[in-house]
């Protein structure tokens, strides 16, 4: 088969790789129907994630069809259409028993496209399939479903829930890329008073407005002043960092009110300064995290009910064979206007309710 292989910082290729097969009785092999590219994949290509070894197939998000399962798999079978989660869960270790699947110590966690071959290929082996894939409704479009593999549970769990967004809050989201836009969509579920989006790119700020941001600010427009003006000088109740650079994290800590929350979602490849000389007295809570994907079943139901604008984030589509072009478009988002790119995405029959 073919897959998108990481060969070291700045080097990658769509090339022939061995077909995956079932190695453990808890494995499933999935024929990939649709994949997307994550900002974390770009961090890997830059060399920011040294755990990824050269020769690894990238990708940790997919929709596809089960073609083979191990003898211990009970919840899916060949022919089932599934969502492949970005997180695998053994289900047995202390962390998995608490629903903290991202910290799995039994061979799971974030392994796809990180520690083992990932989803940006024609087929993928998924460990611990019973907890790591989710059967999909036949009518759900692949472009909707694939965004539930990572960005929506990540923004919801690590951003909105960790930040403890509540009704009436002022929420600031720094970074209006895919994660930031998904955070806007899921923060709105909690009826904040206002959501403010901050970014460098006017096109992404316009997308933020369309998805429900009440105000936007370019980074060069001193967003701290806008937040202060809108909150009578108090600051935001919740600030979500969705970029992953030192400047954006430090900006978040300047905009949060005393007693507020800063929820870091961005993947950082360099140290950021924590200004405790200013923060020690403010009772600020700062959270970090890798997504656990415990919310995926809930988000799937909400998407099926039309409650989440998942596919509205998809700006470009490609066949799998044009993976390198898709990476180029996604990496140059400031020029191309890319939010999420989806590769593949086969069509499925929609069965009318009540049909004989």
mmCIF file of C-alpha atoms in Angstrom:
data_model
loop_
_atom_site.group_PDB
_atom_site.id
_atom_site.type_symbol
_atom_site.label_atom_id
_atom_site.label_comp_id
_atom_site.label_asym_id
_atom_site.label_seq_id
_atom_site.Cartn_x
_atom_site.Cartn_y
_atom_site.Cartn_z
ATOM 1 C CA UNK A 1 0.000 0.000 0.000
ATOM 2 C CA UNK A 2 0.992 3.659 0.034
ATOM 3 C CA UNK A 3 1.385 5.921 3.046
ATOM 4 C CA UNK A 4 2.769 9.323 3.976
ATOM 5 C CA UNK A 5 6.108 8.632 5.628
ATOM 6 C CA UNK A 6 8.158 10.901 7.894
ATOM 7 C CA UNK A 7 11.889 10.695 7.125
ATOM 8 C CA UNK A 8 13.206 13.341 9.518
ATOM 9 C CA UNK A 9 12.767 17.076 9.993
ATOM 10 C CA UNK A 10 11.642 18.615 6.707
ATOM 11 C CA UNK A 11 11.579 15.290 4.841
ATOM 12 C CA UNK A 12 8.500 13.215 4.011
ATOM 13 C CA UNK A 13 6.972 11.347 1.070
ATOM 14 C CA UNK A 14 3.878 9.487 -0.181
ATOM 15 C CA UNK A 15 5.428 6.098 -0.921
ATOM 16 C CA UNK A 16 5.104 2.326 -0.832
ATOM 17 C CA UNK A 17 5.006 0.831 2.664
ATOM 18 C CA UNK A 18 4.162 -2.668 3.954
ATOM 19 C CA UNK A 19 0.496 -3.540 4.368
ATOM 20 C CA UNK A 20 -0.556 -3.631 8.034
ATOM 21 C CA UNK A 21 -1.948 -6.801 9.590
ATOM 22 C CA UNK A 22 -3.360 -7.905 12.909
ATOM 23 C CA UNK A 23 -0.489 -8.265 15.397
ATOM 24 C CA UNK A 24 -2.458 -8.546 18.633
ATOM 25 C CA UNK A 25 -5.859 -10.113 19.303
ATOM 26 C CA UNK A 26 -7.226 -6.658 20.200
ATOM 27 C CA UNK A 27 -6.214 -5.094 16.848
ATOM 28 C CA UNK A 28 -8.327 -4.083 13.882
ATOM 29 C CA UNK A 29 -7.194 -3.226 10.367
ATOM 30 C CA UNK A 30 -9.130 -0.396 8.726
ATOM 31 C CA UNK A 31 -9.326 0.483 5.037
ATOM 32 C CA UNK A 32 -8.965 4.263 5.117
ATOM 33 C CA UNK A 33 -11.752 6.199 3.435
ATOM 34 C CA UNK A 34 -11.031 9.749 4.638
ATOM 35 C CA UNK A 35 -8.220 11.395 6.559
ATOM 36 C CA UNK A 36 -7.258 14.893 7.528
ATOM 37 C CA UNK A 37 -4.046 16.688 8.464
ATOM 38 C CA UNK A 38 -3.482 18.104 11.939
ATOM 39 C CA UNK A 39 -1.337 20.984 13.084
ATOM 40 C CA UNK A 40 0.514 18.418 15.182
ATOM 41 C CA UNK A 41 1.602 16.713 11.958
ATOM 42 C CA UNK A 42 3.245 19.984 10.931
ATOM 43 C CA UNK A 43 5.022 20.115 14.290
ATOM 44 C CA UNK A 44 6.316 16.586 13.640
ATOM 45 C CA UNK A 45 7.613 17.575 10.215
ATOM 46 C CA UNK A 46 9.453 20.522 11.772
ATOM 47 C CA UNK A 47 11.152 18.193 14.249
ATOM 48 C CA UNK A 48 9.224 19.416 17.297
ATOM 49 C CA UNK A 49 8.166 15.876 18.320
ATOM 50 C CA UNK A 50 11.393 13.867 18.612
ATOM 51 C CA UNK A 51 9.592 10.673 19.666
ATOM 52 C CA UNK A 52 8.446 10.194 16.065
ATOM 53 C CA UNK A 53 11.047 8.016 14.381
ATOM 54 C CA UNK A 54 11.992 8.329 10.716
ATOM 55 C CA UNK A 55 10.062 5.745 8.708
ATOM 56 C CA UNK A 56 6.786 6.305 10.573
ATOM 57 C CA UNK A 57 3.551 6.746 8.618
ATOM 58 C CA UNK A 58 1.958 9.959 9.889
ATOM 59 C CA UNK A 59 -1.660 10.722 10.773
ATOM 60 C CA UNK A 60 -3.966 10.054 13.712
ATOM 61 C CA UNK A 61 -7.463 10.831 12.332
ATOM 62 C CA UNK A 62 -9.500 8.742 9.907
ATOM 63 C CA UNK A 63 -12.822 7.324 8.809
ATOM 64 C CA UNK A 64 -12.821 3.930 7.172
ATOM 65 C CA UNK A 65 -14.095 0.372 6.951
ATOM 66 C CA UNK A 66 -13.038 -2.525 9.158
ATOM 67 C CA UNK A 67 -11.435 -5.240 7.013
ATOM 68 C CA UNK A 68 -9.943 -7.505 9.687
ATOM 69 C CA UNK A 69 -10.174 -7.874 13.471
ATOM 70 C CA UNK A 70 -8.275 -9.826 16.101
ATOM 71 C CA UNK A 71 -9.841 -12.673 18.033
ATOM 72 C CA UNK A 72 -10.538 -10.537 21.131
ATOM 73 C CA UNK A 73 -12.368 -7.687 19.337
ATOM 74 C CA UNK A 74 -16.044 -7.677 20.280
ATOM 75 C CA UNK A 75 -17.622 -4.342 19.318
ATOM 76 C CA UNK A 76 -16.858 -4.117 15.574
ATOM 77 C CA UNK A 77 -16.527 -6.557 12.712
ATOM 78 C CA UNK A 78 -15.409 -6.506 9.065
ATOM 79 C CA UNK A 79 -17.634 -4.282 6.963
ATOM 80 C CA UNK A 80 -18.379 -1.793 9.749
ATOM 81 C CA UNK A 81 -17.788 1.875 8.926
ATOM 82 C CA UNK A 82 -15.936 3.508 11.811
ATOM 83 C CA UNK A 83 -14.266 6.625 13.113
ATOM 84 C CA UNK A 84 -10.636 5.991 14.086
ATOM 85 C CA UNK A 85 -9.880 8.017 17.210
ATOM 86 C CA UNK A 86 -6.612 9.899 17.620
ATOM 87 C CA UNK A 87 -6.262 8.182 21.016
ATOM 88 C CA UNK A 88 -6.021 4.440 21.607
ATOM 89 C CA UNK A 89 -7.020 3.025 24.986
ATOM 90 C CA UNK A 90 -6.083 -0.299 26.543
ATOM 91 C CA UNK A 91 -9.046 -0.020 28.926
ATOM 92 C CA UNK A 92 -7.202 -1.762 31.756
ATOM 93 C CA UNK A 93 -4.544 0.557 33.194
ATOM 94 C CA UNK A 94 -5.236 2.980 36.053
ATOM 95 C CA UNK A 95 -5.537 5.963 33.702
ATOM 96 C CA UNK A 96 -7.964 4.225 31.332
ATOM 97 C CA UNK A 97 -10.124 3.149 34.268
ATOM 98 C CA UNK A 98 -10.521 6.860 35.059
ATOM 99 C CA UNK A 99 -11.338 7.742 31.446
ATOM 100 C CA UNK A 100 -7.961 9.474 31.035
ATOM 101 C CA UNK A 101 -7.196 7.575 27.854
ATOM 102 C CA UNK A 102 -4.599 10.046 26.605
ATOM 103 C CA UNK A 103 -2.294 8.962 29.438
ATOM 104 C CA UNK A 104 -2.800 5.213 28.871
ATOM 105 C CA UNK A 105 0.070 3.150 30.257
ATOM 106 C CA UNK A 106 -0.959 -0.116 28.642
ATOM 107 C CA UNK A 107 0.316 0.592 25.148
ATOM 108 C CA UNK A 108 -2.285 3.164 24.143
ATOM 109 C CA UNK A 109 -2.542 6.941 24.338
ATOM 110 C CA UNK A 110 -1.449 8.945 21.325
ATOM 111 C CA UNK A 111 0.315 6.202 19.380
ATOM 112 C CA UNK A 112 -1.027 6.458 15.813
ATOM 113 C CA UNK A 113 1.338 8.528 13.684
ATOM 114 C CA UNK A 114 3.491 9.044 16.768
ATOM 115 C CA UNK A 115 4.862 5.774 18.121
ATOM 116 C CA UNK A 116 3.401 3.448 15.476
ATOM 117 C CA UNK A 117 2.297 3.858 11.859
ATOM 118 C CA UNK A 118 -0.686 6.154 11.503
ATOM 119 C CA UNK A 119 -3.733 6.816 9.380
ATOM 120 C CA UNK A 120 -2.371 8.761 6.393
ATOM 121 C CA UNK A 121 -2.252 5.616 4.321
ATOM 122 C CA UNK A 122 -4.529 3.272 2.435
ATOM 123 C CA UNK A 123 -4.824 0.955 5.462
ATOM 124 C CA UNK A 124 -4.057 1.328 9.160
ATOM 125 C CA UNK A 125 -3.704 -1.057 12.079
ATOM 126 C CA UNK A 126 -5.593 0.228 15.116
ATOM 127 C CA UNK A 127 -4.653 -1.228 18.520
ATOM 128 C CA UNK A 128 -7.294 -1.834 21.205
ATOM 129 C CA UNK A 129 -10.050 -1.532 18.636
ATOM 130 C CA UNK A 130 -12.946 -1.976 21.068
ATOM 131 C CA UNK A 131 -12.191 1.393 22.690
ATOM 132 C CA UNK A 132 -10.334 3.081 19.837
ATOM 133 C CA UNK A 133 -12.827 3.039 16.964
ATOM 134 C CA UNK A 134 -16.440 4.215 16.955
ATOM 135 C CA UNK A 135 -19.148 2.815 14.651
ATOM 136 C CA UNK A 136 -20.684 5.545 12.497
ATOM 137 C CA UNK A 137 -24.274 6.166 11.431
ATOM 138 C CA UNK A 138 -24.633 5.290 7.764
ATOM 139 C CA UNK A 139 -25.915 8.772 6.914
ATOM 140 C CA UNK A 140 -22.999 10.677 8.489
ATOM 141 C CA UNK A 141 -20.732 12.233 5.894
ATOM 142 C CA UNK A 142 -17.034 11.428 6.145
ATOM 143 C CA UNK A 143 -16.095 15.125 6.227
ATOM 144 C CA UNK A 144 -18.243 15.553 9.333
ATOM 145 C CA UNK A 145 -17.075 12.386 11.007
ATOM 146 C CA UNK A 146 -13.331 12.725 10.480
ATOM 147 C CA UNK A 147 -13.227 16.043 12.367
ATOM 148 C CA UNK A 148 -14.446 14.160 15.444
ATOM 149 C CA UNK A 149 -11.277 12.066 15.539
ATOM 150 C CA UNK A 150 -9.234 14.875 17.100
ATOM 151 C CA UNK A 151 -10.002 18.580 16.764
ATOM 152 C CA UNK A 152 -13.505 18.636 18.201
ATOM 153 C CA UNK A 153 -12.827 16.430 21.253
ATOM 154 C CA UNK A 154 -9.506 18.231 21.765
ATOM 155 C CA UNK A 155 -11.003 21.717 21.717
ATOM 156 C CA UNK A 156 -13.956 20.608 23.829
ATOM 157 C CA UNK A 157 -12.085 18.628 26.488
ATOM 158 C CA UNK A 158 -8.718 20.405 26.719
ATOM 159 C CA UNK A 159 -10.045 23.887 25.985
ATOM 160 C CA UNK A 160 -13.691 24.341 26.957
ATOM 161 C CA UNK A 161 -14.077 21.770 29.745
ATOM 162 C CA UNK A 162 -10.619 22.240 31.274
ATOM 163 C CA UNK A 163 -11.172 25.991 31.105
ATOM 164 C CA UNK A 164 -14.515 25.536 32.900
ATOM 165 C CA UNK A 165 -16.516 27.739 30.546
ATOM 166 C CA UNK A 166 -19.811 28.681 32.200
ATOM 167 C CA UNK A 167 -22.926 30.676 31.279
ATOM 168 C CA UNK A 168 -22.222 34.409 31.257
ATOM 169 C CA UNK A 169 -18.450 34.071 30.875
ATOM 170 C CA UNK A 170 -16.170 36.121 28.686
ATOM 171 C CA UNK A 171 -14.134 33.606 26.696
ATOM 172 C CA UNK A 172 -11.077 34.562 24.659
ATOM 173 C CA UNK A 173 -9.675 32.095 22.130
ATOM 174 C CA UNK A 174 -6.168 32.870 20.905
ATOM 175 C CA UNK A 175 -5.715 31.184 17.546
ATOM 176 C CA UNK A 176 -8.547 30.860 15.015
ATOM 177 C CA UNK A 177 -7.202 27.816 13.250
ATOM 178 C CA UNK A 178 -9.174 24.555 13.260
ATOM 179 C CA UNK A 179 -8.775 23.932 17.005
ATOM 180 C CA UNK A 180 -9.682 27.508 17.873
ATOM 181 C CA UNK A 181 -12.733 27.437 15.600
ATOM 182 C CA UNK A 182 -13.861 24.144 17.104
ATOM 183 C CA UNK A 183 -13.407 25.734 20.543
ATOM 184 C CA UNK A 184 -15.718 28.575 19.504
ATOM 185 C CA UNK A 185 -18.354 26.065 18.397
ATOM 186 C CA UNK A 186 -18.184 23.983 21.571
ATOM 187 C CA UNK A 187 -17.843 26.936 23.965
ATOM 188 C CA UNK A 188 -21.161 28.246 22.625
ATOM 189 C CA UNK A 189 -22.845 25.148 24.084
ATOM 190 C CA UNK A 190 -22.352 26.725 27.534
ATOM 191 C CA UNK A 191 -23.924 30.116 26.722
ATOM 192 C CA UNK A 192 -21.015 32.459 27.493
ATOM 193 C CA UNK A 193 -21.807 36.170 27.402
ATOM 194 C CA UNK A 194 -19.227 36.760 24.692
ATOM 195 C CA UNK A 195 -16.526 34.938 22.746
ATOM 196 C CA UNK A 196 -13.533 36.901 21.465
ATOM 197 C CA UNK A 197 -11.237 35.391 18.813
ATOM 198 C CA UNK A 198 -7.638 36.519 18.319
ATOM 199 C CA UNK A 199 -5.500 35.654 15.295
ATOM 200 C CA UNK A 200 -3.021 37.040 12.783
ATOM 201 C CA UNK A 201 -5.056 36.227 9.681
ATOM 202 C CA UNK A 202 -8.131 38.281 8.715
ATOM 203 C CA UNK A 203 -9.607 35.293 6.850
ATOM 204 C CA UNK A 204 -9.505 33.148 9.975
ATOM 205 C CA UNK A 205 -11.045 35.932 12.037
ATOM 206 C CA UNK A 206 -13.881 36.107 9.507
ATOM 207 C CA UNK A 207 -14.347 32.344 9.877
ATOM 208 C CA UNK A 208 -14.446 32.858 13.636
ATOM 209 C CA UNK A 209 -17.243 35.405 13.230
ATOM 210 C CA UNK A 210 -19.211 33.025 11.037
ATOM 211 C CA UNK A 211 -18.921 30.278 13.641
ATOM 212 C CA UNK A 212 -20.137 32.466 16.479
ATOM 213 C CA UNK A 213 -17.387 34.754 17.792
ATOM 214 C CA UNK A 214 -18.913 37.987 19.089
ATOM 215 C CA UNK A 215 -15.735 40.037 18.609
ATOM 216 C CA UNK A 216 -12.399 39.515 16.903
ATOM 217 C CA UNK A 217 -8.977 41.121 17.153
ATOM 218 C CA UNK A 218 -5.793 40.856 15.163
ATOM 219 C CA UNK A 219 -2.722 40.255 17.270
ATOM 220 C CA UNK A 220 -1.229 43.610 16.218
ATOM 221 C CA UNK A 221 -4.305 45.446 17.500
ATOM 222 C CA UNK A 222 -3.401 44.842 21.181
ATOM 223 C CA UNK A 223 -6.214 42.399 21.999
ATOM 224 C CA UNK A 224 -5.521 42.957 25.705
ATOM 225 C CA UNK A 225 -7.047 46.417 25.331
ATOM 226 C CA UNK A 226 -10.175 45.059 23.638
ATOM 227 C CA UNK A 227 -10.658 42.471 26.389
ATOM 228 C CA UNK A 228 -10.143 45.125 29.059
ATOM 229 C CA UNK A 229 -12.648 47.450 27.380
ATOM 230 C CA UNK A 230 -15.298 44.728 27.148
ATOM 231 C CA UNK A 231 -14.853 43.565 30.755
ATOM 232 C CA UNK A 232 -14.488 46.926 32.561
ATOM 233 C CA UNK A 233 -10.802 46.243 33.028
ATOM 234 C CA UNK A 234 -11.306 42.873 34.737
ATOM 235 C CA UNK A 235 -10.124 40.458 32.045
ATOM 236 C CA UNK A 236 -11.543 37.270 30.572
ATOM 237 C CA UNK A 237 -12.990 34.459 32.666
ATOM 238 C CA UNK A 238 -11.470 31.850 30.350
ATOM 239 C CA UNK A 239 -8.632 32.179 27.841
ATOM 240 C CA UNK A 240 -7.911 29.257 25.518
ATOM 241 C CA UNK A 241 -4.474 29.038 23.905
ATOM 242 C CA UNK A 242 -4.813 27.321 20.516
ATOM 243 C CA UNK A 243 -1.559 28.215 18.755
ATOM 244 C CA UNK A 244 1.435 26.684 20.522
ATOM 245 C CA UNK A 245 4.059 29.464 20.521
ATOM 246 C CA UNK A 246 5.508 31.327 23.534
ATOM 247 C CA UNK A 247 4.045 34.688 22.495
ATOM 248 C CA UNK A 248 0.480 33.367 22.346
ATOM 249 C CA UNK A 249 0.734 31.668 25.740
ATOM 250 C CA UNK A 250 2.093 34.815 27.377
ATOM 251 C CA UNK A 251 -0.654 36.865 25.719
ATOM 252 C CA UNK A 252 -3.232 34.522 27.273
ATOM 253 C CA UNK A 253 -1.846 35.060 30.756
ATOM 254 C CA UNK A 254 -2.068 38.834 30.289
ATOM 255 C CA UNK A 255 -5.758 38.698 29.344
ATOM 256 C CA UNK A 256 -7.130 36.455 32.111
ATOM 257 C CA UNK A 257 -8.937 37.953 35.110
ATOM 258 C CA UNK A 258 -8.071 37.205 38.731
ATOM 259 C CA UNK A 259 -9.561 33.815 39.539
ATOM 260 C CA UNK A 260 -9.829 32.949 35.842
ATOM 261 C CA UNK A 261 -8.630 30.002 33.775
ATOM 262 C CA UNK A 262 -6.026 29.666 31.043
ATOM 263 C CA UNK A 263 -6.490 26.412 29.120
ATOM 264 C CA UNK A 264 -3.500 25.568 26.947
ATOM 265 C CA UNK A 265 -4.373 23.430 23.918
ATOM 266 C CA UNK A 266 -1.561 24.353 21.512
ATOM 267 C CA UNK A 267 1.400 22.045 20.905
ATOM 268 C CA UNK A 268 4.519 23.888 22.054
ATOM 269 C CA UNK A 269 7.914 23.207 20.522
ATOM 270 C CA UNK A 270 9.789 25.846 22.521
ATOM 271 C CA UNK A 271 9.780 27.065 26.150
ATOM 272 C CA UNK A 272 7.333 29.784 27.178
ATOM 273 C CA UNK A 273 7.908 32.177 30.056
ATOM 274 C CA UNK A 274 5.526 31.876 32.988
ATOM 275 C CA UNK A 275 5.359 35.352 34.522
ATOM 276 C CA UNK A 276 4.783 34.358 38.110
ATOM 277 C CA UNK A 277 5.874 37.833 39.211
ATOM 278 C CA UNK A 278 2.477 38.954 37.888
ATOM 279 C CA UNK A 279 0.399 35.806 38.247
ATOM 280 C CA UNK A 280 1.234 34.558 41.758
ATOM 281 C CA UNK A 281 -1.304 36.865 43.375
ATOM 282 C CA UNK A 282 -4.152 36.420 40.845
ATOM 283 C CA UNK A 283 -5.491 32.954 41.735
ATOM 284 C CA UNK A 284 -5.191 31.943 38.088
ATOM 285 C CA UNK A 285 -5.609 28.305 37.092
ATOM 286 C CA UNK A 286 -3.491 27.124 34.151
ATOM 287 C CA UNK A 287 -4.267 23.744 32.616
ATOM 288 C CA UNK A 288 -2.511 21.695 29.966
ATOM 289 C CA UNK A 289 -3.525 18.417 28.447
ATOM 290 C CA UNK A 290 -3.616 15.802 25.769
ATOM 291 C CA UNK A 291 -7.128 14.921 24.664
ATOM 292 C CA UNK A 292 -8.642 11.774 26.205
ATOM 293 C CA UNK A 293 -11.522 11.450 23.678
ATOM 294 C CA UNK A 294 -13.996 10.385 26.372
ATOM 295 C CA UNK A 295 -16.386 12.925 24.806
ATOM 296 C CA UNK A 296 -16.297 11.410 21.308
ATOM 297 C CA UNK A 297 -19.563 9.413 21.630
ATOM 298 C CA UNK A 298 -21.376 12.540 22.828
ATOM 299 C CA UNK A 299 -19.934 14.656 20.010
ATOM 300 C CA UNK A 300 -20.899 11.984 17.490
ATOM 301 C CA UNK A 301 -24.508 12.121 18.670
ATOM 302 C CA UNK A 302 -24.527 15.911 18.556
ATOM 303 C CA UNK A 303 -23.090 15.939 15.041
ATOM 304 C CA UNK A 304 -25.667 13.403 13.858
ATOM 305 C CA UNK A 305 -28.355 15.698 15.298
ATOM 306 C CA UNK A 306 -26.940 18.722 13.431
ATOM 307 C CA UNK A 307 -25.741 20.489 16.600
ATOM 308 C CA UNK A 308 -22.088 20.932 15.588
ATOM 309 C CA UNK A 309 -20.858 22.653 12.399
ATOM 310 C CA UNK A 310 -18.081 20.137 11.786
ATOM 311 C CA UNK A 311 -17.794 20.066 7.990
ATOM 312 C CA UNK A 312 -18.014 23.870 7.798
ATOM 313 C CA UNK A 313 -14.342 23.845 8.786
ATOM 314 C CA UNK A 314 -13.377 21.871 5.663
ATOM 315 C CA UNK A 315 -12.025 24.220 3.009
ATOM 316 C CA UNK A 316 -10.107 21.848 0.716
ATOM 317 C CA UNK A 317 -10.547 18.241 -0.413
ATOM 318 C CA UNK A 318 -8.083 15.954 -2.196
ATOM 319 C CA UNK A 319 -7.747 12.301 -3.166
ATOM 320 C CA UNK A 320 -5.351 10.337 -0.958
ATOM 321 C CA UNK A 321 -2.789 10.243 -3.761
ATOM 322 C CA UNK A 322 -2.334 14.024 -3.516
ATOM 323 C CA UNK A 323 -1.161 13.927 0.089
ATOM 324 C CA UNK A 324 1.942 16.038 -0.527
ATOM 325 C CA UNK A 325 -0.117 18.762 -2.216
ATOM 326 C CA UNK A 326 -2.614 18.696 0.663
ATOM 327 C CA UNK A 327 0.224 19.163 3.166
ATOM 328 C CA UNK A 328 1.542 22.107 1.180
ATOM 329 C CA UNK A 329 -1.873 23.779 1.096
ATOM 330 C CA UNK A 330 -2.427 23.181 4.809
ATOM 331 C CA UNK A 331 1.051 24.381 5.800
ATOM 332 C CA UNK A 332 0.577 27.641 3.848
ATOM 333 C CA UNK A 333 -2.789 28.419 5.394
ATOM 334 C CA UNK A 334 -2.096 32.160 5.504
ATOM 335 C CA UNK A 335 -1.821 32.146 1.688
ATOM 336 C CA UNK A 336 -4.304 29.400 0.803
ATOM 337 C CA UNK A 337 -7.042 30.121 3.347
ATOM 338 C CA UNK A 338 -6.985 26.471 4.433
ATOM 339 C CA UNK A 339 -8.710 25.486 7.644
ATOM 340 C CA UNK A 340 -9.095 21.718 7.426
ATOM 341 C CA UNK A 341 -8.147 19.637 4.412
ATOM 342 C CA UNK A 342 -9.815 16.252 3.937
ATOM 343 C CA UNK A 343 -8.398 13.536 1.718
ATOM 344 C CA UNK A 344 -10.611 10.789 0.358
ATOM 345 C CA UNK A 345 -14.162 10.906 1.662
ATOM 346 C CA UNK A 346 -16.133 8.281 -0.212
ATOM 347 C CA UNK A 347 -19.921 8.625 -0.454
ATOM 348 C CA UNK A 348 -22.345 6.306 1.331
ATOM 349 C CA UNK A 349 -26.010 5.596 0.747
ATOM 350 C CA UNK A 350 -28.438 7.495 2.938
ATOM 351 C CA UNK A 351 -31.280 5.249 4.056
ATOM 352 C CA UNK A 352 -34.553 7.068 4.660
ATOM 353 C CA UNK A 353 -36.045 6.606 8.133
ATOM 354 C CA UNK A 354 -38.939 4.190 7.999
ATOM 355 C CA UNK A 355 -37.988 2.781 4.599
ATOM 356 C CA UNK A 356 -39.093 -0.799 4.069
#
